[in-house]
Each structure stands twice: as structure tokens, then as C-alpha cells.
Amino acid sequence: MIIHAFFFYFFSIVAILSALMVITSRSTVNSVFFLILDFISIGCLFIMVGAEFLGIIILIVYVGAVAVLFLFVVMMLNVTHQKQSWFIGRKSTHIPSGLFVSIIILLELLVVVGGWKYKPNVMSSSTLQVSENISNTHLIGSVMYTDYFLYFQISGIILLLSMIGAIVLTYRKRENIKRQSYINQISREKKTSVEMKDVEFEKGVKIDD
Amino acid sequence: MQYLNILIQELYKIFFLIIPILVSVALIVWLDRRVWGFVQKRRGPNIVGPFGLFQTLADALKYIFKEIIIPASANKIIFILAPIVTMTLALVAWAVIPLSEDLVLSNINIGILYLFAVSSLGVYGIIMGGWASNSKYPFLGSIRSAAQMVSYEVSIGIIIINVLLCVGSLNLTDIVLAQKNIWFVIPLFPMFVIFFISALAETNRPPFDLPEAEAELVAGYQTEYSGMMYAMFWLGEYANILLMCAMGSILFLGGWLPPLEIYPLDIIPAPIWMVLKILFLFFLFSIVKAIVPRYRYDQLMKLGWKIFLPFSLLYVVLTASFLFYFDMLPTKDFG
């Protein structure tokens, strides 16, 4: 049990410290690396409480896909040059408005969490009946596709819609660029692509228009 | 004291897993160069040791004694971390690969998800190396490779779903045992082909080695690396390729199972079948490297998103409906 406690505190401390580093580190790329470390330690905590499916899914989805895209964007935009400080150097206009929004969010959270009450008949985690023979992958599947089937489908549709929305927002039709079309390439024949022309002396002929 | 005993036992097991993998990586590099040479009517490395078997060891020795140069403008911590991450992730995944029914370091319930997670983390080594080098070619190479690996992971994930539908378990041992009657390569042959091509793209092998396309990007993300750090990238890459071959043989070629349960075939020990299948897949990998020219980048992306992804999604629907209507879905009773 000592080893168990040791690993629990180790991962928790790493998670909290790296979360702090995400918001305090000066370089944006370093922030993203700490965010990745945070995700990994949270995944390890999930695995430690026996929810190995959730832990690995966090690794795959957040670390393997979302954080890669974060890193991608941060590296491409080179945000380090745009960094402004409230105290040192130029005054930033983003920080007051950001502060305003975050205070509102804090107030909302206080209202929601302050009024939180557990249902009187809620199960405590120690009395939960979990069979040793069935892996939690099976258990999650058997709940998600029966009792919560509609919610699961609706969340899928919301994700699909937001994906389509993002694509529509960034899509712009570019004209006058040459695209490769496999169909055109394969269906080219001698009849349609080669043409004999009689060229008059010292006049030339206009092709390719 | 008790913990110490457990620790020593586990370390002992890990030691005996890591050493054969490193040795086989060295041999596989030699094999790759030999096959490549023979296809091009050359001899390949044949001087050091019998048949040139020790060529890779000699190369590694050379790398150890070379100076490690760290560029002045590089981000030092991340620059050093990148090859370590690549190498570690390539080795860590071997913990769940079963060489026979009981010869496996840890037989976990979500083995295939673990493999998928580790292979999707592999992109970090490349992206970190490319960014920390703080120079143009490595950066472009790592950006290319990140986009490429993320795209092809999607199709590999969906191919894995196809196999899982037929098995009903995420455990690698269960996946192999489900192929007792028929290897999945026969009913899911199109998926096997797509898996193979996606594995080529995932491990940055030719014809998809655009992150290190020497004509355009010098050596991609490895440009600024020298000495042992370069060698670690290189070993990690080959360990990853071996891992992909192992994954392919577990998912589609029946793992350690012999092709037929008849007399001369079933006395050959299980791990040897597994190794033979990995070698077969690796042979295909190196043949492809020798005979196929490099893809263009937009063609690569088009292949991943517009051809492989829709096709493998369609195949998921086909497999699921086939299993459902013929009442062959693997079910587990929840008692």
C-alpha cells in the first residue's frame, strides 16, 4: 500500500505542478509541453484507480491527437513574439478583458458549486458493485450503448456539427490553381490530346489557352 | 524487502525482453540493407563478421565515439529529450506484445489500446526534435511528419475497430486466440493491405518518408543531430517498424499460431512462428523501400483522408452488419 500511496502522490504532485507551469511559463511551446505532462499524469491517476480504459483513452485522444494539434498551431503561429505582460513593458489590452471574463466565470462557478447538494440516496464509491471478472471496457460499453444510448448519439452529432462548422469557416475557394485529377489523367486519349496544326511561316500558333 | 524482491524480478524480466529487442533491431537494420542491396543488384554490407552481420554493431560503435554537437540556438533540454522519447516509446510498447500464450511481460485487458496509444505518442519525439533544433529544415520536416502521423493513425484506429468487432476483446492474447480457426487476413484482406500501407506511413518508411526527404529537406528532423543522439533516433525508428510488424502479425496473421494445426507445423514452438511472421512483414517493408518511388506530399494526405478513411469506415459498417445478420457477433455474458 505504501508503494500505491507513493505513486498516487507522485502523479498528483506532477499533475498540479505541471498545471501551474502551463499558466505561468513564458514560452507558449513550453506551456504546451507541460500541458502534455499534465494529461499524462492524469491518465496515470485514472489507471491507478482501476479505470484503465479511461486512462488510455485520455492518452490517445488528448495527448496523441489534441495536444499534437495544439503544438502544431503554437509552433506555426510563433506566438512568443506576441506575448505581452501586464506589469513589464507594453501594457496589454487583452488582460483586463480576460480578467473580466474570468471573474464572471468564477462567480458562475461559485453559484453552481456553492448550491451543490448530493442526492440523499447517492451511492458511495466503496459500496459500488463491480465484478472482478468483467473489464471496465465491457461495463462502460454495456451502459453507454443501452441506458445512455441517445445521449451518446447526440454528443456524436454535436461533435460532427462542430467539425463541419470549423471546416466551413476556414474553407475558401481558391481559383486559378491547377489541381491533379486522376480521372482526367487516366481517361486522356490520343484523339483528344494531340492535334495537328499547320503553322504559317513566321507567324506561330497560339496553343494552351 | 518484499517490494524489493518484486522489483528485482520485474527488472530481470524487462532486461531479458529489452536485450533481444535491441539485438534484433541491429540484425533487422542489416537485413534491411541486405534486401535493399540485392534488389538493386548490389551486395549490401558483407564485410564485418559473417555475411556482414556485425555491420550495425560497428556502426553503433562509430556513433558512440562521435562528438555530440548541440546547436547554439537550440532549446537544449528538449533537443536532448527528443531522441530519448523516441527510443523509450519504441521500447515501452513491447511490454504487451505476446510471443506465445504465456510469454508476455504484462497481459493487460486493453493491450491493443495501449499499443495504439504508444504509437500515437511516437510523433512527439519527431516534433520535439524538429522544433528544438531551431532551424528551417528540421522544423519543416517535423511539421510534415506530425500531419502525416496524425492522419494515418485515424485509419489505423478504424482498422483496429474492424478486428475488434470480430474478437470482442481488447486483450492481445484473446485477439490471437480468436484466430484459431481462420486468420483475420483472409476475411479482412482489404483491411490488411490498408494496415500495411498505413504502417509504412506511420513509421515514416519509404515511399512515405517525406519528413526526411533528402532532396527537399536535407534529413528532415534529424538534420541537426549527430553521434549517439542520431543513432538513438535511428534505432527508435527501426524498433517502431518491428513493433508495427508485430502488431500486424497479431492482428491479421494469427500471432504465434501455426498456419494449420497438423503434425510438422505444430511442433515448431510458438515464439518461432511469431518471429517468422514478424520477419515476413519486415521483408515486405524492405522490399517496398527498394522498389517504390517517393510519394508527393499532397498525394499522401489525399490517400490518407480521402481514400483510406472512407474505405475503412465502410468496411467497419460491412463487418458489423455481416456479423450482426449472421448472428456471429462475439458476445460475453454479463453474470
PDB file of C-alpha atoms in Angstrom, chain B residues 101-293:
ATOM      1  CA  GLU B 101       0.271 -17.760 -24.871  1.00  0.00           C
ATOM      2  CA  ASP B 102       2.232 -17.205 -21.648  1.00  0.00           C
ATOM      3  CA  LEU B 103       5.408 -15.498 -22.859  1.00  0.00           C
ATOM      4  CA  VAL B 104       4.373 -11.890 -22.338  1.00  0.00           C
ATOM      5  CA  LEU B 105       5.634  -9.283 -19.898  1.00  0.00           C
ATOM      6  CA  SER B 106       2.207  -7.938 -18.937  1.00  0.00           C
ATOM      7  CA  ASN B 107      -1.039  -9.364 -20.218  1.00  0.00           C
ATOM      8  CA  ILE B 108      -3.360  -6.374 -19.812  1.00  0.00           C
ATOM      9  CA  ASN B 109      -7.018  -6.183 -20.783  1.00  0.00           C
ATOM     10  CA  ILE B 110      -6.594  -3.173 -23.047  1.00  0.00           C
ATOM     11  CA  GLY B 111      -3.411  -4.296 -24.786  1.00  0.00           C
ATOM     12  CA  ILE B 112      -4.360  -3.091 -28.247  1.00  0.00           C
ATOM     13  CA  LEU B 113      -5.385   0.358 -26.942  1.00  0.00           C
ATOM     14  CA  TYR B 114      -2.054   0.577 -25.134  1.00  0.00           C
ATOM     15  CA  LEU B 115      -0.194  -0.217 -28.361  1.00  0.00           C
ATOM     16  CA  PHE B 116      -2.261   2.365 -30.229  1.00  0.00           C
ATOM     17  CA  ALA B 117      -1.618   4.992 -27.551  1.00  0.00           C
ATOM     18  CA  VAL B 118       2.130   4.399 -27.537  1.00  0.00           C
ATOM     19  CA  SER B 119       2.364   4.509 -31.313  1.00  0.00           C
ATOM     20  CA  SER B 120       0.368   7.747 -31.363  1.00  0.00           C
ATOM     21  CA  LEU B 121       2.784   9.256 -28.823  1.00  0.00           C
ATOM     22  CA  GLY B 122       5.673   8.444 -31.158  1.00  0.00           C
ATOM     23  CA  VAL B 123       5.083  11.690 -33.026  1.00  0.00           C
ATOM     24  CA  TYR B 124       6.380  13.698 -30.051  1.00  0.00           C
ATOM     25  CA  GLY B 125       9.970  12.574 -30.460  1.00  0.00           C
ATOM     26  CA  ILE B 126       9.966  13.881 -34.018  1.00  0.00           C
ATOM     27  CA  ILE B 127       8.071  17.088 -33.327  1.00  0.00           C
ATOM     28  CA  MET B 128      10.279  17.912 -30.311  1.00  0.00           C
ATOM     29  CA  GLY B 129      13.468  17.223 -32.242  1.00  0.00           C
ATOM     30  CA  GLY B 130      12.323  19.349 -35.146  1.00  0.00           C
ATOM     31  CA  TRP B 131      11.253  22.295 -33.051  1.00  0.00           C
ATOM     32  CA  ALA B 132      14.174  22.268 -30.614  1.00  0.00           C
ATOM     33  CA  SER B 133      16.760  22.276 -33.426  1.00  0.00           C
ATOM     34  CA  ASN B 134      15.607  25.831 -34.190  1.00  0.00           C
ATOM     35  CA  SER B 135      16.401  25.630 -37.876  1.00  0.00           C
ATOM     36  CA  LYS B 136      14.323  25.546 -41.034  1.00  0.00           C
ATOM     37  CA  TYR B 137      14.740  22.038 -42.447  1.00  0.00           C
ATOM     38  CA  PRO B 138      14.134  20.139 -39.192  1.00  0.00           C
ATOM     39  CA  PHE B 139      11.115  22.297 -38.454  1.00  0.00           C
ATOM     40  CA  LEU B 140       9.502  21.715 -41.852  1.00  0.00           C
ATOM     41  CA  GLY B 141      10.274  18.003 -41.563  1.00  0.00           C
ATOM     42  CA  SER B 142       8.685  17.693 -38.160  1.00  0.00           C
ATOM     43  CA  ILE B 143       5.577  19.637 -39.215  1.00  0.00           C
ATOM     44  CA  ARG B 144       5.182  17.310 -42.181  1.00  0.00           C
ATOM     45  CA  SER B 145       5.620  14.248 -40.072  1.00  0.00           C
ATOM     46  CA  ALA B 146       3.148  15.397 -37.406  1.00  0.00           C
ATOM     47  CA  ALA B 147       0.444  15.920 -40.012  1.00  0.00           C
ATOM     48  CA  GLN B 148       1.261  12.610 -41.673  1.00  0.00           C
ATOM     49  CA  MET B 149       1.280  10.529 -38.500  1.00  0.00           C
ATOM     50  CA  VAL B 150      -1.923  12.032 -37.117  1.00  0.00           C
ATOM     51  CA  SER B 151      -3.703  11.383 -40.428  1.00  0.00           C
ATOM     52  CA  TYR B 152      -2.658   7.767 -40.727  1.00  0.00           C
ATOM     53  CA  GLU B 153      -3.375   6.998 -37.066  1.00  0.00           C
ATOM     54  CA  VAL B 154      -7.025   7.652 -37.824  1.00  0.00           C
ATOM     55  CA  SER B 155      -7.167   4.930 -40.446  1.00  0.00           C
ATOM     56  CA  ILE B 156      -5.137   2.517 -38.282  1.00  0.00           C
ATOM     57  CA  GLY B 157      -7.625   3.121 -35.446  1.00  0.00           C
ATOM     58  CA  ILE B 158     -10.559   2.258 -37.668  1.00  0.00           C
ATOM     59  CA  ILE B 159      -8.804  -0.861 -38.990  1.00  0.00           C
ATOM     60  CA  ILE B 160      -8.266  -1.966 -35.383  1.00  0.00           C
ATOM     61  CA  ILE B 161     -12.024  -1.487 -34.786  1.00  0.00           C
ATOM     62  CA  ASN B 162     -12.656  -3.927 -37.658  1.00  0.00           C
ATOM     63  CA  VAL B 163     -10.555  -6.591 -35.954  1.00  0.00           C
ATOM     64  CA  LEU B 164     -12.035  -5.872 -32.534  1.00  0.00           C
ATOM     65  CA  LEU B 165     -15.557  -6.356 -33.889  1.00  0.00           C
ATOM     66  CA  CYS B 166     -14.591  -9.912 -34.823  1.00  0.00           C
ATOM     67  CA  VAL B 167     -12.857 -10.611 -31.497  1.00  0.00           C
ATOM     68  CA  GLY B 168     -14.922  -8.892 -28.816  1.00  0.00           C
ATOM     69  CA  SER B 169     -11.937  -8.158 -26.587  1.00  0.00           C
ATOM     70  CA  LEU B 170      -9.101  -5.648 -26.403  1.00  0.00           C
ATOM     71  CA  ASN B 171      -6.686  -8.218 -24.995  1.00  0.00           C
ATOM     72  CA  LEU B 172      -3.892  -9.141 -27.416  1.00  0.00           C
ATOM     73  CA  THR B 173      -3.870 -12.789 -26.292  1.00  0.00           C
ATOM     74  CA  ASP B 174      -7.625 -13.008 -26.928  1.00  0.00           C
ATOM     75  CA  ILE B 175      -7.152 -11.424 -30.347  1.00  0.00           C
ATOM     76  CA  VAL B 176      -4.666 -14.133 -31.306  1.00  0.00           C
ATOM     77  CA  LEU B 177      -6.745 -16.958 -29.839  1.00  0.00           C
ATOM     78  CA  ALA B 178      -9.793 -15.761 -31.798  1.00  0.00           C
ATOM     79  CA  GLN B 179      -7.850 -16.587 -34.985  1.00  0.00           C
ATOM     80  CA  LYS B 180      -7.586 -20.302 -34.170  1.00  0.00           C
ATOM     81  CA  ASN B 181      -9.972 -21.237 -36.981  1.00  0.00           C
ATOM     82  CA  ILE B 182      -9.087 -18.644 -39.562  1.00  0.00           C
ATOM     83  CA  TRP B 183      -6.533 -15.850 -39.625  1.00  0.00           C
ATOM     84  CA  PHE B 184      -8.125 -12.430 -39.984  1.00  0.00           C
ATOM     85  CA  VAL B 185      -6.007 -11.768 -43.056  1.00  0.00           C
ATOM     86  CA  ILE B 186      -8.456 -13.886 -45.093  1.00  0.00           C
ATOM     87  CA  PRO B 187     -11.846 -12.326 -44.195  1.00  0.00           C
ATOM     88  CA  LEU B 188     -10.354  -8.843 -43.699  1.00  0.00           C
ATOM     89  CA  PHE B 189      -7.831  -8.878 -46.534  1.00  0.00           C
ATOM     90  CA  PRO B 190      -8.517  -5.298 -47.764  1.00  0.00           C
ATOM     91  CA  MET B 191      -8.002  -4.077 -44.197  1.00  0.00           C
ATOM     92  CA  PHE B 192      -4.671  -5.917 -44.028  1.00  0.00           C
ATOM     93  CA  VAL B 193      -3.472  -4.126 -47.157  1.00  0.00           C
ATOM     94  CA  ILE B 194      -4.565  -0.738 -45.808  1.00  0.00           C
ATOM     95  CA  PHE B 195      -2.998  -1.517 -42.445  1.00  0.00           C
ATOM     96  CA  PHE B 196       0.282  -2.333 -44.133  1.00  0.00           C
ATOM     97  CA  ILE B 197       0.308   0.909 -46.128  1.00  0.00           C
ATOM     98  CA  SER B 198      -0.717   2.967 -43.101  1.00  0.00           C
ATOM     99  CA  ALA B 199       2.037   1.311 -41.068  1.00  0.00           C
ATOM    100  CA  LEU B 200       4.530   2.416 -43.716  1.00  0.00           C
ATOM    101  CA  ALA B 201       3.257   5.977 -43.379  1.00  0.00           C
ATOM    102  CA  GLU B 202       3.120   5.820 -39.582  1.00  0.00           C
ATOM    103  CA  THR B 203       6.764   4.763 -39.297  1.00  0.00           C
ATOM    104  CA  ASN B 204       7.960   7.240 -41.967  1.00  0.00           C
ATOM    105  CA  ARG B 205       9.224   4.466 -44.194  1.00  0.00           C
ATOM    106  CA  PRO B 206       9.651   4.914 -47.947  1.00  0.00           C
ATOM    107  CA  PRO B 207       7.561   5.625 -50.039  1.00  0.00           C
ATOM    108  CA  PHE B 208       6.181   7.883 -47.295  1.00  0.00           C
ATOM    109  CA  ASP B 209       9.475   9.121 -45.828  1.00  0.00           C
ATOM    110  CA  LEU B 210       8.622  12.750 -46.564  1.00  0.00           C
ATOM    111  CA  PRO B 211       9.713  14.032 -43.123  1.00  0.00           C
ATOM    112  CA  GLU B 212      13.274  13.165 -44.105  1.00  0.00           C
ATOM    113  CA  ALA B 213      13.056  13.535 -47.862  1.00  0.00           C
ATOM    114  CA  GLU B 214      16.695  14.282 -48.602  1.00  0.00           C
ATOM    115  CA  ALA B 215      16.026  16.029 -51.901  1.00  0.00           C
ATOM    116  CA  GLU B 216      13.940  18.735 -50.255  1.00  0.00           C
ATOM    117  CA  LEU B 217      14.689  18.731 -46.543  1.00  0.00           C
ATOM    118  CA  VAL B 218      18.321  17.502 -46.200  1.00  0.00           C
ATOM    119  CA  ALA B 219      17.495  14.973 -43.479  1.00  0.00           C
ATOM    120  CA  GLY B 220      14.306  16.402 -42.028  1.00  0.00           C
ATOM    121  CA  TYR B 221      14.066  16.451 -38.255  1.00  0.00           C
ATOM    122  CA  GLN B 222      17.413  14.649 -37.890  1.00  0.00           C
ATOM    123  CA  THR B 223      19.454  17.318 -39.677  1.00  0.00           C
ATOM    124  CA  GLU B 224      20.990  18.871 -36.543  1.00  0.00           C
ATOM    125  CA  TYR B 225      21.558  15.581 -34.710  1.00  0.00           C
ATOM    126  CA  SER B 226      24.910  13.881 -34.575  1.00  0.00           C
ATOM    127  CA  GLY B 227      26.659  10.977 -32.891  1.00  0.00           C
ATOM    128  CA  MET B 228      24.746   8.796 -30.471  1.00  0.00           C
ATOM    129  CA  MET B 229      21.677  11.059 -30.487  1.00  0.00           C
ATOM    130  CA  TYR B 230      21.227  10.458 -34.192  1.00  0.00           C
ATOM    131  CA  ALA B 231      21.764   6.732 -33.628  1.00  0.00           C
ATOM    132  CA  MET B 232      19.009   6.736 -30.995  1.00  0.00           C
ATOM    133  CA  PHE B 233      16.548   8.246 -33.469  1.00  0.00           C
ATOM    134  CA  TRP B 234      17.589   5.638 -35.951  1.00  0.00           C
ATOM    135  CA  LEU B 235      17.284   2.681 -33.548  1.00  0.00           C
ATOM    136  CA  GLY B 236      13.959   4.003 -32.281  1.00  0.00           C
ATOM    137  CA  GLU B 237      12.678   4.188 -35.839  1.00  0.00           C
ATOM    138  CA  TYR B 238      13.624   0.570 -36.531  1.00  0.00           C
ATOM    139  CA  ALA B 239      12.211  -0.591 -33.178  1.00  0.00           C
ATOM    140  CA  ASN B 240       8.974   1.140 -34.202  1.00  0.00           C
ATOM    141  CA  ILE B 241       8.988  -0.651 -37.541  1.00  0.00           C
ATOM    142  CA  LEU B 242       9.462  -4.001 -35.778  1.00  0.00           C
ATOM    143  CA  LEU B 243       6.610  -3.061 -33.453  1.00  0.00           C
ATOM    144  CA  MET B 244       4.319  -2.315 -36.390  1.00  0.00           C
ATOM    145  CA  CYS B 245       5.254  -5.699 -37.900  1.00  0.00           C
ATOM    146  CA  ALA B 246       4.449  -7.402 -34.584  1.00  0.00           C
ATOM    147  CA  MET B 247       1.136  -5.547 -34.430  1.00  0.00           C
ATOM    148  CA  GLY B 248       0.297  -6.621 -37.983  1.00  0.00           C
ATOM    149  CA  SER B 249       1.115 -10.242 -37.267  1.00  0.00           C
ATOM    150  CA  ILE B 250      -1.001 -10.231 -34.080  1.00  0.00           C
ATOM    151  CA  LEU B 251      -3.975  -8.504 -35.678  1.00  0.00           C
ATOM    152  CA  PHE B 252      -4.029 -10.291 -39.019  1.00  0.00           C
ATOM    153  CA  LEU B 253      -1.569 -13.190 -39.256  1.00  0.00           C
ATOM    154  CA  GLY B 254      -2.594 -15.114 -36.151  1.00  0.00           C
ATOM    155  CA  GLY B 255       0.303 -14.195 -33.864  1.00  0.00           C
ATOM    156  CA  TRP B 256       2.073 -17.277 -32.581  1.00  0.00           C
ATOM    157  CA  LEU B 257      -0.423 -19.759 -34.109  1.00  0.00           C
ATOM    158  CA  PRO B 258       0.840 -22.113 -36.835  1.00  0.00           C
ATOM    159  CA  PRO B 259      -0.984 -21.868 -40.192  1.00  0.00           C
ATOM    160  CA  LEU B 260      -2.510 -25.334 -39.733  1.00  0.00           C
ATOM    161  CA  GLU B 261      -2.722 -27.499 -36.622  1.00  0.00           C
ATOM    162  CA  ILE B 262      -1.086 -30.503 -38.307  1.00  0.00           C
ATOM    163  CA  TYR B 263       1.938 -32.606 -37.392  1.00  0.00           C
ATOM    164  CA  PRO B 264       5.121 -30.990 -38.714  1.00  0.00           C
ATOM    165  CA  LEU B 265       3.829 -27.456 -38.209  1.00  0.00           C
ATOM    166  CA  ASP B 266       2.609 -27.654 -34.636  1.00  0.00           C
ATOM    167  CA  ILE B 267       5.823 -28.999 -33.113  1.00  0.00           C
ATOM    168  CA  ILE B 268       7.591 -25.752 -34.021  1.00  0.00           C
ATOM    169  CA  PRO B 269       7.479 -23.644 -30.826  1.00  0.00           C
ATOM    170  CA  ALA B 270       5.050 -20.727 -30.744  1.00  0.00           C
ATOM    171  CA  PRO B 271       7.593 -17.873 -30.389  1.00  0.00           C
ATOM    172  CA  ILE B 272       9.339 -19.057 -33.559  1.00  0.00           C
ATOM    173  CA  TRP B 273       6.103 -18.701 -35.546  1.00  0.00           C
ATOM    174  CA  MET B 274       5.684 -15.212 -34.161  1.00  0.00           C
ATOM    175  CA  VAL B 275       9.243 -14.252 -35.117  1.00  0.00           C
ATOM    176  CA  LEU B 276       8.808 -15.760 -38.589  1.00  0.00           C
ATOM    177  CA  LYS B 277       5.658 -13.699 -39.171  1.00  0.00           C
ATOM    178  CA  ILE B 278       7.339 -10.501 -37.961  1.00  0.00           C
ATOM    179  CA  LEU B 279      10.262 -11.239 -40.287  1.00  0.00           C
ATOM    180  CA  PHE B 280       7.899 -11.866 -43.202  1.00  0.00           C
ATOM    181  CA  LEU B 281       6.188  -8.498 -42.676  1.00  0.00           C
ATOM    182  CA  PHE B 282       9.555  -6.788 -42.287  1.00  0.00           C
ATOM    183  CA  PHE B 283      10.708  -8.367 -45.545  1.00  0.00           C
ATOM    184  CA  LEU B 284       7.673  -6.779 -47.244  1.00  0.00           C
ATOM    185  CA  PHE B 285       8.594  -3.446 -45.632  1.00  0.00           C
ATOM    186  CA  SER B 286      12.120  -3.530 -47.040  1.00  0.00           C
ATOM    187  CA  ILE B 287      11.012  -4.731 -50.480  1.00  0.00           C
ATOM    188  CA  VAL B 288       8.638  -1.768 -50.637  1.00  0.00           C
ATOM    189  CA  LYS B 289      11.504   0.535 -49.677  1.00  0.00           C
ATOM    190  CA  ALA B 290      13.565  -0.828 -52.545  1.00  0.00           C
ATOM    191  CA  ILE B 291      11.019  -0.763 -55.340  1.00  0.00           C
ATOM    192  CA  VAL B 292       8.590   2.128 -54.795  1.00  0.00           C
ATOM    193  CA  PRO B 293       9.402   5.789 -55.539  1.00  0.00           C
TER     194      PRO B 293
END
